mmCIF file of C-alpha atoms and ligand atoms in Angstrom:
data_model
loop_
_atom_site.group_PDB
_atom_site.id
_atom_site.type_symbol
_atom_site.label_atom_id
_atom_site.label_comp_id
_atom_site.label_asym_id
_atom_site.label_seq_id
_atom_site.Cartn_x
_atom_site.Cartn_y
_atom_site.Cartn_z
ATOM 1 C CA MET A 1 7.121 -0.131 -10.624
ATOM 2 C CA ALA A 2 5.775 -1.473 -7.564
ATOM 3 C CA ASN A 3 3.567 0.831 -5.214
ATOM 4 C CA ARG A 4 5.608 3.859 -6.445
ATOM 5 C CA THR A 5 4.431 7.128 -8.164
ATOM 6 C CA PRO A 6 6.285 7.096 -10.951
ATOM 7 C CA LEU A 7 7.775 10.893 -11.393
ATOM 8 C CA LEU A 8 7.039 12.419 -15.288
ATOM 9 C CA ALA A 9 9.452 15.683 -15.031
ATOM 10 C CA GLY A 10 10.643 18.304 -17.472
ATOM 11 C CA ASN A 11 13.717 19.534 -17.364
ATOM 12 C CA TRP A 12 14.019 22.778 -19.610
ATOM 13 C CA LYS A 13 17.519 23.425 -19.642
ATOM 14 C CA MET A 14 18.538 26.656 -20.016
ATOM 15 C CA ASN A 15 15.185 27.213 -22.226
ATOM 16 C CA LEU A 16 12.391 29.098 -22.058
ATOM 17 C CA ASN A 17 11.862 32.595 -20.377
ATOM 18 C CA HIS A 18 9.734 33.719 -18.096
ATOM 19 C CA VAL A 19 7.177 35.088 -20.290
ATOM 20 C CA GLU A 20 7.585 31.472 -22.499
ATOM 21 C CA ALA A 21 7.033 29.669 -19.172
ATOM 22 C CA ALA A 22 4.049 30.994 -18.547
ATOM 23 C CA GLY A 23 1.980 29.896 -21.834
ATOM 24 C CA VAL A 24 4.104 26.534 -21.523
ATOM 25 C CA VAL A 25 2.809 25.698 -18.576
ATOM 26 C CA GLN A 26 -0.903 27.240 -19.269
ATOM 27 C CA LYS A 27 -0.521 25.026 -22.147
ATOM 28 C CA LEU A 28 0.691 21.933 -20.650
ATOM 29 C CA ALA A 29 -2.547 22.375 -18.054
ATOM 30 C CA TRP A 30 -5.106 22.336 -20.389
ATOM 31 C CA THR A 31 -3.552 19.184 -22.295
ATOM 32 C CA LEU A 32 -3.161 16.834 -19.308
ATOM 33 C CA ALA A 33 -7.452 18.258 -18.690
ATOM 34 C CA ASP A 34 -8.001 17.448 -22.043
ATOM 35 C CA MET A 35 -6.502 13.745 -21.025
ATOM 36 C CA ASN A 36 -7.820 12.948 -18.455
ATOM 37 C CA TYR A 37 -5.123 12.951 -16.561
ATOM 38 C CA GLU A 38 -4.723 11.922 -12.881
ATOM 39 C CA LYS A 39 -2.457 12.891 -10.538
ATOM 40 C CA ASP A 40 -2.400 9.699 -8.717
ATOM 41 C CA LYS A 41 -1.221 7.707 -11.215
ATOM 42 C CA ALA A 42 1.796 9.599 -12.852
ATOM 43 C CA GLU A 43 3.373 12.401 -11.149
ATOM 44 C CA ALA A 44 3.931 15.723 -13.480
ATOM 45 C CA ALA A 45 6.621 18.163 -12.523
ATOM 46 C CA VAL A 46 8.439 20.953 -14.867
ATOM 47 C CA ILE A 47 12.168 21.822 -13.664
ATOM 48 C CA VAL A 48 12.443 25.704 -15.101
ATOM 49 C CA PRO A 49 15.079 28.157 -14.958
ATOM 50 C CA PHE A 50 15.261 29.981 -11.868
ATOM 51 C CA THR A 51 14.492 32.853 -13.433
ATOM 52 C CA ASP A 52 10.580 31.329 -14.546
ATOM 53 C CA ILE A 53 10.461 29.728 -11.159
ATOM 54 C CA ARG A 54 8.045 32.386 -9.544
ATOM 55 C CA VAL A 55 5.883 32.930 -12.677
ATOM 56 C CA VAL A 56 5.890 29.110 -12.488
ATOM 57 C CA GLN A 57 4.933 28.717 -9.052
ATOM 58 C CA THR A 58 1.506 31.759 -9.371
ATOM 59 C CA ILE A 59 0.143 30.054 -12.044
ATOM 60 C CA ILE A 60 0.615 26.527 -10.235
ATOM 61 C CA GLU A 61 -0.740 27.583 -7.031
ATOM 62 C CA GLY A 62 -3.501 30.061 -8.573
ATOM 63 C CA ASP A 63 -5.137 27.852 -10.933
ATOM 64 C CA LYS A 64 -4.560 24.883 -8.374
ATOM 65 C CA MET A 65 -2.651 22.725 -11.787
ATOM 66 C CA PRO A 66 -2.103 19.305 -11.148
ATOM 67 C CA ILE A 67 1.679 20.121 -11.773
ATOM 68 C CA ALA A 68 4.823 19.718 -9.360
ATOM 69 C CA PHE A 69 7.714 22.480 -9.482
ATOM 70 C CA GLY A 70 11.665 22.637 -9.064
ATOM 71 C CA ALA A 71 14.855 23.996 -9.671
ATOM 72 C CA GLN A 72 18.027 22.822 -11.786
ATOM 73 C CA ASP A 73 20.850 23.315 -9.585
ATOM 74 C CA VAL A 74 20.758 24.767 -6.403
ATOM 75 C CA SER A 75 24.222 26.287 -3.675
ATOM 76 C CA VAL A 76 26.005 24.013 -1.424
ATOM 77 C CA HIS A 77 26.391 27.373 0.601
ATOM 78 C CA ASP A 78 23.666 28.881 3.279
ATOM 79 C CA ALA A 79 23.600 32.005 2.415
ATOM 80 C CA GLY A 80 26.316 34.708 2.336
ATOM 81 C CA ALA A 81 28.961 36.103 -0.347
ATOM 82 C CA TYR A 82 28.837 33.613 -3.036
ATOM 83 C CA THR A 83 27.954 35.836 -6.418
ATOM 84 C CA GLY A 84 25.592 34.143 -8.601
ATOM 85 C CA GLU A 85 24.332 31.217 -6.147
ATOM 86 C CA ILE A 86 20.952 31.062 -5.118
ATOM 87 C CA SER A 87 20.295 28.471 -1.696
ATOM 88 C CA SER A 88 17.761 25.899 -0.851
ATOM 89 C CA GLU A 89 16.110 28.189 1.270
ATOM 90 C CA MET A 90 15.357 30.324 -1.442
ATOM 91 C CA LEU A 91 14.327 27.598 -3.269
ATOM 92 C CA ALA A 92 11.680 26.294 -0.627
ATOM 93 C CA LYS A 93 10.382 29.313 -0.088
ATOM 94 C CA LEU A 94 8.898 29.450 -3.450
ATOM 95 C CA ASN A 95 7.382 26.260 -3.032
ATOM 96 C CA CYS A 96 10.084 23.886 -5.126
ATOM 97 C CA ARG A 97 9.386 20.567 -4.598
ATOM 98 C CA TYR A 98 12.083 19.287 -6.668
ATOM 99 C CA VAL A 99 15.327 19.871 -7.293
ATOM 100 C CA VAL A 100 18.040 18.407 -9.531
ATOM 101 C CA VAL A 101 21.375 17.765 -8.376
ATOM 102 C CA GLY A 102 24.533 16.597 -9.903
ATOM 103 C CA HIS A 103 23.194 17.328 -13.964
ATOM 104 C CA SER A 104 25.486 15.847 -16.510
ATOM 105 C CA GLU A 105 26.040 19.316 -17.914
ATOM 106 C CA ARG A 106 26.697 20.103 -14.294
ATOM 107 C CA ARG A 107 29.448 17.184 -13.929
ATOM 108 C CA GLU A 108 30.897 18.208 -17.146
ATOM 109 C CA TYR A 109 30.645 22.675 -17.422
ATOM 110 C CA HIS A 110 30.768 22.985 -13.939
ATOM 111 C CA GLY A 111 33.532 20.301 -12.018
ATOM 112 C CA GLU A 112 30.682 19.047 -10.086
ATOM 113 C CA ASP A 113 31.855 15.951 -8.131
ATOM 114 C CA ASP A 114 30.085 12.831 -6.152
ATOM 115 C CA ALA A 115 31.291 14.812 -2.871
ATOM 116 C CA ILE A 116 29.584 18.258 -4.610
ATOM 117 C CA VAL A 117 26.120 16.700 -5.466
ATOM 118 C CA ASN A 118 26.254 14.443 -2.549
ATOM 119 C CA ALA A 119 26.401 18.403 -0.694
ATOM 120 C CA LYS A 120 23.703 19.459 -2.782
ATOM 121 C CA ALA A 121 21.020 16.668 -1.923
ATOM 122 C CA LYS A 122 21.997 17.287 1.934
ATOM 123 C CA LYS A 123 21.239 20.970 1.088
ATOM 124 C CA VAL A 124 17.808 20.176 -0.111
ATOM 125 C CA LEU A 125 16.785 17.929 1.932
ATOM 126 C CA ALA A 126 17.687 19.700 5.012
ATOM 127 C CA ALA A 127 15.338 22.502 3.228
ATOM 128 C CA ALA A 128 12.878 19.567 2.684
ATOM 129 C CA MET A 129 12.450 19.290 -0.900
ATOM 130 C CA THR A 130 13.036 16.677 -2.586
ATOM 131 C CA PRO A 131 16.589 15.847 -4.572
ATOM 132 C CA ILE A 132 15.804 14.763 -7.743
ATOM 133 C CA ILE A 133 20.173 13.040 -8.098
ATOM 134 C CA CYS A 134 21.609 12.440 -12.001
ATOM 135 C CA VAL A 135 23.985 9.799 -12.420
ATOM 136 C CA GLY A 136 25.239 8.043 -15.753
ATOM 137 C CA GLU A 137 27.996 7.327 -17.371
ATOM 138 C CA LYS A 138 29.891 8.493 -20.553
ATOM 139 C CA LEU A 139 30.201 7.249 -24.026
ATOM 140 C CA GLU A 140 33.779 5.831 -23.002
ATOM 141 C CA ILE A 141 33.075 4.074 -20.359
ATOM 142 C CA ARG A 142 29.500 2.150 -21.425
ATOM 143 C CA LYS A 143 32.210 1.054 -24.506
ATOM 144 C CA GLU A 144 34.191 -0.084 -21.896
ATOM 145 C CA GLY A 145 31.580 -2.594 -20.388
ATOM 146 C CA THR A 146 32.686 -1.021 -16.902
ATOM 147 C CA HIS A 147 28.622 1.397 -17.092
ATOM 148 C CA VAL A 148 27.116 -0.648 -13.979
ATOM 149 C CA ALA A 149 30.498 -0.804 -12.043
ATOM 150 C CA PHE A 150 31.129 3.217 -12.375
ATOM 151 C CA VAL A 151 27.393 4.236 -12.021
ATOM 152 C CA LEU A 152 27.280 2.214 -8.654
ATOM 153 C CA GLY A 153 30.673 4.223 -7.818
ATOM 154 C CA GLN A 154 28.093 7.356 -8.367
ATOM 155 C CA ILE A 155 25.302 6.410 -6.287
ATOM 156 C CA ASP A 156 28.445 4.932 -3.171
ATOM 157 C CA GLY A 157 29.202 8.837 -3.575
ATOM 158 C CA VAL A 158 25.992 10.730 -3.541
ATOM 159 C CA LEU A 159 24.176 9.174 -1.253
ATOM 160 C CA ALA A 160 27.015 9.206 1.242
ATOM 161 C CA GLY A 161 26.010 9.742 4.654
ATOM 162 C CA LEU A 162 22.146 10.190 4.257
ATOM 163 C CA THR A 163 19.917 8.322 6.077
ATOM 164 C CA ALA A 164 17.136 5.371 4.950
ATOM 165 C CA GLU A 165 14.678 7.837 5.318
ATOM 166 C CA GLN A 166 15.766 10.269 3.260
ATOM 167 C CA VAL A 167 17.300 8.027 0.581
ATOM 168 C CA ALA A 168 13.368 6.821 0.127
ATOM 169 C CA GLY A 169 11.823 9.593 -0.231
ATOM 170 C CA LEU A 170 14.460 10.825 -2.984
ATOM 171 C CA VAL A 171 14.616 10.156 -6.947
ATOM 172 C CA ILE A 172 17.437 9.211 -8.617
ATOM 173 C CA ALA A 173 17.960 9.761 -11.886
ATOM 174 C CA TYR A 174 20.340 7.723 -14.426
ATOM 175 C CA GLU A 175 21.249 9.553 -17.382
ATOM 176 C CA PRO A 176 23.862 7.976 -19.602
ATOM 177 C CA VAL A 177 25.969 10.501 -20.928
ATOM 178 C CA TRP A 178 25.943 9.684 -24.452
ATOM 179 C CA ALA A 179 21.657 9.237 -24.483
ATOM 180 C CA ILE A 180 21.296 12.731 -23.312
ATOM 181 C CA GLY A 181 20.375 14.996 -26.213
ATOM 182 C CA THR A 182 21.267 12.563 -29.282
ATOM 183 C CA GLY A 183 18.074 11.544 -29.894
ATOM 184 C CA GLU A 184 20.310 8.253 -29.545
ATOM 185 C CA VAL A 185 17.736 6.609 -26.731
ATOM 186 C CA ALA A 186 18.994 3.476 -24.356
ATOM 187 C CA THR A 187 17.672 0.164 -24.969
ATOM 188 C CA PRO A 188 14.783 -0.275 -22.452
ATOM 189 C CA ASP A 189 17.119 -3.345 -21.640
ATOM 190 C CA ASP A 190 19.793 -0.646 -20.847
ATOM 191 C CA ALA A 191 17.864 1.188 -19.273
ATOM 192 C CA GLN A 192 16.246 -2.113 -16.926
ATOM 193 C CA GLU A 193 20.083 -2.854 -16.349
ATOM 194 C CA VAL A 194 21.313 -0.123 -14.520
ATOM 195 C CA CYS A 195 18.054 0.965 -12.344
ATOM 196 C CA GLY A 196 18.449 -2.451 -10.951
ATOM 197 C CA ALA A 197 21.525 -2.154 -10.686
ATOM 198 C CA ILE A 198 20.883 1.172 -8.474
ATOM 199 C CA ARG A 199 17.942 -0.426 -6.525
ATOM 200 C CA THR A 200 19.714 -3.470 -5.398
ATOM 201 C CA ARG A 201 22.740 -1.165 -4.413
ATOM 202 C CA VAL A 202 20.220 0.700 -2.433
ATOM 203 C CA GLY A 203 19.134 -2.664 -0.378
ATOM 204 C CA GLU A 204 23.002 -3.483 0.138
ATOM 205 C CA LEU A 205 23.642 -0.245 1.329
ATOM 206 C CA PHE A 206 20.335 1.062 3.337
ATOM 207 C CA ASP A 207 17.994 -1.596 3.234
ATOM 208 C CA ASP A 208 15.220 -3.528 1.084
ATOM 209 C CA ALA A 209 12.247 -1.764 2.412
ATOM 210 C CA THR A 210 14.079 1.347 1.263
ATOM 211 C CA ALA A 211 15.272 0.149 -1.930
ATOM 212 C CA GLU A 212 11.738 -0.981 -2.606
ATOM 213 C CA LYS A 213 10.875 3.282 -1.846
ATOM 214 C CA VAL A 214 13.421 4.904 -4.075
ATOM 215 C CA ARG A 215 12.291 6.003 -7.009
ATOM 216 C CA ILE A 216 14.980 5.708 -10.426
ATOM 217 C CA GLN A 217 14.017 7.618 -13.047
ATOM 218 C CA TYR A 218 15.718 7.074 -16.547
ATOM 219 C CA GLY A 219 16.596 10.359 -19.031
ATOM 220 C CA GLY A 220 18.081 10.837 -22.032
ATOM 221 C CA SER A 221 16.401 11.417 -25.169
ATOM 222 C CA VAL A 222 12.905 10.641 -23.887
ATOM 223 C CA LYS A 223 10.305 10.848 -25.992
ATOM 224 C CA SER A 224 6.136 10.069 -26.199
ATOM 225 C CA SER A 225 7.062 7.319 -28.826
ATOM 226 C CA ASN A 226 9.462 5.495 -26.816
ATOM 227 C CA VAL A 227 8.874 5.980 -22.896
ATOM 228 C CA ALA A 228 5.938 3.409 -22.838
ATOM 229 C CA ASP A 229 8.392 0.563 -23.572
ATOM 230 C CA ILE A 230 10.986 2.810 -21.088
ATOM 231 C CA MET A 231 8.049 2.724 -18.003
ATOM 232 C CA ALA A 232 7.370 -1.329 -18.730
ATOM 233 C CA GLN A 233 10.252 -2.224 -16.864
ATOM 234 C CA PRO A 234 9.917 -2.540 -13.126
ATOM 235 C CA ASP A 235 12.881 -0.631 -11.740
ATOM 236 C CA VAL A 236 12.093 2.938 -13.966
ATOM 237 C CA ASP A 237 9.915 4.836 -12.392
ATOM 238 C CA GLY A 238 9.780 7.450 -14.773
ATOM 239 C CA ALA A 239 11.927 9.706 -17.008
ATOM 240 C CA LEU A 240 13.613 12.998 -16.772
ATOM 241 C CA VAL A 241 13.005 14.578 -19.700
ATOM 242 C CA GLY A 242 14.998 17.997 -21.313
ATOM 243 C CA GLY A 243 14.083 18.540 -25.322
ATOM 244 C CA ALA A 244 11.006 16.738 -25.734
ATOM 245 C CA SER A 245 9.538 18.461 -22.382
ATOM 246 C CA LEU A 246 9.812 21.477 -24.171
ATOM 247 C CA ASP A 247 6.527 21.340 -26.208
ATOM 248 C CA PRO A 248 3.962 21.300 -23.792
ATOM 249 C CA VAL A 249 1.581 19.043 -25.742
ATOM 250 C CA GLU A 250 4.666 15.831 -26.419
ATOM 251 C CA PHE A 251 5.526 16.402 -22.672
ATOM 252 C CA ALA A 252 1.364 15.781 -21.863
ATOM 253 C CA ARG A 253 1.752 12.754 -24.085
ATOM 254 C CA ILE A 254 4.779 11.236 -22.291
ATOM 255 C CA VAL A 255 3.565 11.629 -18.585
ATOM 256 C CA MET A 256 0.339 9.901 -19.965
ATOM 257 C CA PHE A 257 2.838 7.415 -21.023
ATOM 258 C CA ASP A 258 0.684 4.514 -20.801
ATOM 259 C CA LYS A 259 -2.577 6.193 -22.410
ATOM 260 C CA LYS A 260 -1.061 6.334 -26.247
HETATM 261 P P1 LIG B 301 17.071 15.341 -23.605
HETATM 262 O O1 LIG B 301 15.534 14.192 -23.229
HETATM 263 O O2 LIG B 301 17.309 16.518 -24.340
HETATM 264 O O3 LIG B 301 18.076 13.719 -24.144
HETATM 265 O O4 LIG B 301 17.740 15.344 -22.413
HETATM 266 C C1 LIG B 301 17.712 14.547 -21.056
HETATM 267 C C2 LIG B 301 18.499 15.523 -20.613
HETATM 268 O O5 LIG B 301 19.044 15.869 -19.410
HETATM 269 C C3 LIG B 301 16.935 16.149 -18.779
HETATM 270 O O6 LIG B 301 17.455 15.877 -17.804
#
């Protein structure tokens, strides 16, 4: 993990309405406090539905909770006649720190490709927030054994046109699609293989200092029972957690991964 602060982010997906969100965030904060959480050691973040952001912001800022928050998607457009879309400026105005772009569920159900993901990442950066850019292969590609080349191809596409400084500050989430919501977690070696290859590629595309700084998460069936072994890998700097992040006690245990 070198000098990189780990980021444990809970992607709630389309779960928890704004009333439920308030309770979950409060319980998460109390549980972390009980566990003597120190935010310098690991960063905790919740990535919530758009309709939850305002209440989550109000609670976290009002009570000065040591929890970051963010959104699950953003428009490629700045403003205008795009019914149903949410702009990066709107998210920045709500003090979102993170915005997930290119989640495999957006790629699968909304036809997002690397060019769209790249455009979204640029919008997030332009609004002074941090993109969490998702990549990852489907099961067929993993079975063929071409997963490293496939993911590196995604990396080339999603990072195109960014500066080294921008890349140094962003987060890449490696989420193998076959491990998402399936209970089938990648082995720590599987996670390290791809996260290490991503870091090497960032070094080739930009420079070594950028590769050293960029944070790379693993995502896919992460739980408190398997997070420590995954986090022990040298190129894994955090986790993007789906289902297990909906339970605030379980997610707090994940954030405190090095203290069972
Ligand atoms: P699960 O943790 O539910 O497998 O989801 C992973 C994920 O997609 C996080 O973005």
